[in-house]
Amino acid sequence: GIQVEQSPPDLILQEGANSTLRCNFSDSVNNLQWFHQNPWGQLINLFYIPSGTKQNGRLSATTVATERYSLLYISSSQTTDSGVYFCAVEGYNTDKLIFGTGTRLQVFP
Amino acid sequence: DSGVTQTPKHLITATGQRVTLRCSPRSGDLSVYWYQQSLDQGLQFLIQYYNGEERAKGNILERFSAQQFPDLHSELNLSSLELGDSALYFCASSVPQMGTGAPGNTIYFGEGSWLTVV
């Protein structure tokens, strides 16, 4: 099945800093989503982005499907951005959304 | 609020017991997914239902079973519970691509059911 790797595994930032999270996947995908899991365990959708670029406030994401990676940009980070960021992908001919191992982000004031 | 409702939110039970987790998908969503999140295994796909039928199966144990009812709500049954079954169980739903059952759009997750087996 598809392998999903995320980097870095851990990231510590000071408030106001920018960061880039990466997701590599091993095969072509027809679905890619980014999620944020907050410290209370809630999984929140950030982007549905199988290809192209999207922006939502301080967050943006880019997926280069031909090169099998996606990037999540967080600008001017805030303490509320802390949590784990997951990339999840679904390949063609499968109905399984497979999650990466996540990037744990801690933002300090 | 994602619109996906899961009950119960927390559950503590003893080894060997059986529990049922319930999920109501977002209005209009035909596909329901179950995921297990444990500390050492990350987020693992268990099973997907599309309009009442099993669509895809992941790493779901034989002791676990699920179904989706005509009103589209779903239940995950966990039996002969072991300590290692302690985890956060998520339900998710989506609007599928027409005729495929595959998510053609964002998948929305419920808040999860915390299961502790003692």
Short mmCIF file of C-alpha atoms in Angstrom, two decimals:
data_model
loop_
_atom_site.label_atom_id
_atom_site.label_comp_id
_atom_site.label_asym_id
_atom_site.label_seq_id
_atom_site.Cartn_x
_atom_site.Cartn_y
_atom_site.Cartn_z
CA GLY A 1 0.00 0.00 0.00
CA ILE A 2 0.88 3.65 -0.11
CA GLN A 3 3.52 4.83 2.32
CA VAL A 4 3.23 8.31 3.81
CA GLU A 5 6.18 9.98 5.47
CA GLN A 6 6.09 13.28 7.29
CA SER A 7 8.92 15.48 8.36
CA PRO A 8 10.09 16.75 10.68
CA PRO A 9 8.64 14.49 13.38
CA ASP A 10 8.91 17.26 15.95
CA LEU A 11 9.11 21.02 15.67
CA ILE A 12 9.50 23.61 18.40
CA LEU A 13 8.90 27.24 17.53
CA GLN A 14 8.59 30.57 19.20
CA GLU A 15 5.44 32.53 18.57
CA GLY A 16 5.65 34.50 15.36
CA ALA A 17 7.96 32.10 13.55
CA ASN A 18 7.18 30.48 10.23
CA SER A 19 7.43 26.78 9.46
CA THR A 20 7.13 24.26 6.65
CA LEU A 21 5.90 20.72 7.15
CA ARG A 22 6.45 18.11 4.49
CA CYS A 23 4.53 15.03 3.42
CA ASN A 24 6.00 12.50 0.98
CA PHE A 25 3.95 9.70 -0.47
CA SER A 26 4.99 6.65 -2.40
CA ASP A 27 2.36 6.44 -5.14
CA SER A 28 -0.09 8.53 -7.12
CA VAL A 29 -2.98 9.82 -5.07
CA ASN A 30 -6.43 11.15 -5.82
CA ASN A 31 -7.00 12.52 -2.36
CA LEU A 32 -4.70 14.32 0.03
CA GLN A 33 -5.76 16.10 3.15
CA TRP A 34 -4.02 17.92 5.95
CA PHE A 35 -5.37 17.71 9.49
CA HIS A 36 -4.54 19.34 12.78
CA GLN A 37 -5.04 17.33 15.95
CA ASN A 38 -5.27 19.72 18.87
CA PRO A 39 -4.13 18.88 22.40
CA TRP A 40 -7.69 17.73 23.22
CA GLY A 41 -7.55 15.09 20.51
CA GLN A 42 -9.85 16.73 17.98
CA LEU A 43 -8.97 16.17 14.34
CA ILE A 44 -9.65 19.28 12.32
CA ASN A 45 -9.55 19.52 8.56
CA LEU A 46 -7.15 22.07 7.22
CA PHE A 47 -7.02 21.39 3.50
CA TYR A 48 -8.30 19.02 0.88
CA ILE A 49 -5.51 19.37 -1.64
CA PRO A 50 -4.75 16.48 -4.03
CA SER A 51 -2.93 18.98 -6.22
CA GLY A 52 -2.23 22.69 -6.49
CA THR A 53 -2.05 25.39 -3.84
CA LYS A 54 -4.57 26.66 -1.32
CA GLN A 55 -4.47 29.28 1.36
CA ASN A 56 -6.54 29.81 4.45
CA GLY A 57 -5.42 32.71 6.61
CA ARG A 58 -1.96 32.01 8.02
CA LEU A 59 -1.95 28.50 6.60
CA SER A 60 -1.28 27.44 3.07
CA ALA A 61 -0.59 24.14 1.36
CA THR A 62 0.91 23.02 -1.88
CA THR A 63 0.79 19.55 -3.40
CA VAL A 64 3.02 18.60 -6.29
CA ALA A 65 1.35 15.38 -7.31
CA THR A 66 3.84 14.52 -10.05
CA GLU A 67 6.66 14.61 -7.50
CA ARG A 68 4.60 12.98 -4.75
CA TYR A 69 4.89 15.50 -1.99
CA SER A 70 2.86 18.12 -0.21
CA LEU A 71 3.92 21.05 1.94
CA LEU A 72 2.03 22.80 4.70
CA TYR A 73 3.15 26.33 5.53
CA ILE A 74 2.35 27.97 8.83
CA SER A 75 3.17 31.64 9.05
CA SER A 76 3.33 33.83 12.16
CA SER A 77 2.71 30.81 14.36
CA GLN A 78 0.61 31.13 17.49
CA THR A 79 0.43 28.97 20.61
CA THR A 80 -2.95 27.70 19.42
CA ASP A 81 -1.19 26.14 16.43
CA SER A 82 0.35 23.56 18.78
CA GLY A 83 -0.64 19.97 18.22
CA VAL A 84 0.04 17.26 15.68
CA TYR A 85 -0.29 17.85 11.96
CA PHE A 86 -1.21 14.86 9.84
CA CYS A 87 -1.11 14.34 6.14
CA ALA A 88 -3.47 11.67 4.82
CA VAL A 89 -3.63 10.28 1.31
CA GLU A 90 -5.76 7.96 -0.74
CA GLY A 91 -4.45 6.17 -3.80
CA TYR A 92 -6.35 5.28 -6.91
CA ASN A 93 -8.33 2.03 -6.76
CA THR A 94 -8.51 2.14 -3.00
CA ASP A 95 -10.96 3.69 -0.58
CA LYS A 96 -8.55 3.92 2.32
CA LEU A 97 -7.32 7.26 3.57
CA ILE A 98 -3.88 6.48 4.96
CA PHE A 99 -2.34 8.76 7.57
CA GLY A 100 1.26 9.68 7.99
CA THR A 101 2.91 9.56 11.41
CA GLY A 102 2.47 13.27 11.90
CA THR A 103 4.54 16.29 12.85
CA ARG A 104 4.25 17.37 16.48
CA LEU A 105 4.41 21.16 16.69
CA GLN A 106 4.93 23.08 19.90
CA VAL A 107 4.69 26.85 19.81
CA PHE A 108 5.93 28.75 22.85
CA PRO A 109 5.10 32.36 23.73
CA ASP B 1 -18.22 21.25 15.16
CA SER B 2 -17.65 18.82 12.28
CA GLY B 3 -21.22 17.54 12.30
CA VAL B 4 -20.09 13.97 13.00
CA THR B 5 -21.37 12.76 16.36
CA GLN B 6 -19.78 9.97 18.34
CA THR B 7 -20.94 8.37 21.57
CA PRO B 8 -19.84 7.67 24.18
CA LYS B 9 -17.02 10.20 24.55
CA HIS B 10 -15.30 8.20 27.26
CA LEU B 11 -15.58 4.57 28.23
CA ILE B 12 -13.77 2.48 30.81
CA THR B 13 -14.29 -1.25 30.75
CA ALA B 14 -12.63 -4.45 31.86
CA THR B 15 -10.70 -6.96 29.81
CA GLY B 16 -12.89 -9.57 28.17
CA GLN B 17 -15.87 -7.24 27.90
CA ARG B 18 -17.67 -6.01 24.80
CA VAL B 19 -18.50 -2.41 23.91
CA THR B 20 -20.33 -0.64 21.13
CA LEU B 21 -19.29 2.74 19.78
CA ARG B 22 -21.82 4.74 17.83
CA CYS B 23 -21.42 7.28 15.07
CA SER B 24 -23.85 9.58 13.32
CA PRO B 25 -22.38 11.00 10.11
CA ARG B 26 -22.89 14.51 8.82
CA SER B 27 -26.23 15.05 7.19
CA GLY B 28 -26.05 13.87 3.58
CA ASP B 29 -22.80 11.92 3.93
CA LEU B 30 -23.09 8.35 2.73
CA SER B 31 -19.63 7.13 3.66
CA VAL B 32 -18.58 6.36 7.20
CA TYR B 33 -15.04 5.48 8.26
CA TRP B 34 -13.63 4.11 11.51
CA TYR B 35 -10.10 4.79 12.68
CA GLN B 36 -8.17 3.72 15.75
CA GLN B 37 -5.51 5.95 17.28
CA SER B 38 -3.22 4.43 19.84
CA LEU B 39 0.07 5.78 21.17
CA ASP B 40 2.24 3.23 19.43
CA GLN B 41 0.30 2.72 16.18
CA GLY B 42 -0.76 6.18 15.13
CA LEU B 43 -3.98 6.61 13.19
CA GLN B 44 -4.99 3.27 11.71
CA PHE B 45 -7.81 2.83 9.22
CA LEU B 46 -10.20 0.11 10.35
CA ILE B 47 -13.14 -0.02 7.98
CA GLN B 48 -15.33 2.03 5.64
CA TYR B 49 -19.02 1.77 4.83
CA TYR B 50 -20.80 3.34 1.91
CA ASN B 51 -24.56 3.58 1.98
CA GLY B 52 -24.87 0.53 4.20
CA GLU B 53 -22.31 -1.69 2.51
CA GLU B 54 -18.76 -2.45 3.53
CA ARG B 55 -16.47 -0.64 1.10
CA ALA B 56 -12.93 -1.06 2.36
CA LYS B 57 -11.24 -2.88 5.16
CA GLY B 58 -8.05 -2.01 6.94
CA ASN B 59 -6.30 -3.48 9.92
CA ILE B 60 -9.44 -4.44 11.77
CA LEU B 61 -9.18 -7.33 14.19
CA GLU B 62 -11.56 -10.27 13.95
CA ARG B 63 -12.78 -9.37 17.44
CA PHE B 64 -14.04 -6.09 16.00
CA SER B 65 -17.00 -5.66 13.73
CA ALA B 66 -18.97 -2.76 12.34
CA GLN B 67 -22.11 -2.02 10.42
CA GLN B 68 -23.92 0.89 8.86
CA PHE B 69 -27.66 1.04 9.29
CA PRO B 70 -30.33 2.26 6.83
CA ASP B 71 -30.41 5.65 8.54
CA LEU B 72 -26.63 5.80 7.82
CA HIS B 73 -25.49 5.78 11.42
CA SER B 74 -22.77 3.27 12.17
CA GLU B 75 -21.68 1.15 15.10
CA LEU B 76 -18.30 -0.34 15.88
CA ASN B 77 -18.43 -3.39 18.12
CA LEU B 78 -15.35 -4.37 20.06
CA SER B 79 -15.41 -7.71 21.85
CA SER B 80 -13.13 -9.78 24.08
CA LEU B 81 -11.37 -6.56 24.90
CA GLU B 82 -7.68 -6.57 25.71
CA LEU B 83 -5.51 -3.94 27.37
CA GLY B 84 -3.99 -3.15 23.97
CA ASP B 85 -7.38 -2.10 22.62
CA SER B 86 -7.23 1.03 24.72
CA ALA B 87 -7.24 3.85 22.19
CA LEU B 88 -9.10 6.78 20.75
CA TYR B 89 -11.60 5.56 18.17
CA PHE B 90 -12.63 8.02 15.49
CA CYS B 91 -15.53 7.98 13.14
CA ALA B 92 -15.45 10.11 10.02
CA SER B 93 -17.79 10.78 7.16
CA SER B 94 -17.66 12.25 3.71
CA VAL B 95 -19.65 12.84 0.60
CA PRO B 96 -18.48 10.20 -1.82
CA GLN B 97 -17.73 10.55 -5.47
CA MET B 98 -20.77 9.52 -7.41
CA GLY B 99 -21.04 5.77 -7.72
CA THR B 100 -17.61 5.02 -6.30
CA GLY B 101 -17.91 5.37 -2.57
CA ALA B 102 -14.51 7.04 -2.58
CA PRO B 103 -14.18 10.37 -0.81
CA GLY B 104 -14.44 13.06 -3.41
CA ASN B 105 -14.16 15.73 -0.84
CA THR B 106 -13.04 16.50 2.65
CA ILE B 107 -13.43 13.85 5.30
CA TYR B 108 -14.78 15.15 8.58
CA PHE B 109 -13.93 13.49 11.87
CA GLY B 110 -15.96 13.23 15.02
CA GLU B 111 -14.44 14.03 18.40
CA GLY B 112 -13.66 10.40 19.04
CA SER B 113 -14.47 7.87 21.73
CA TRP B 114 -11.80 7.35 24.34
CA LEU B 115 -11.73 3.69 25.31
CA THR B 116 -9.75 2.53 28.31
CA VAL B 117 -9.55 -1.19 29.00
CA VAL B 118 -8.46 -2.06 32.54
#
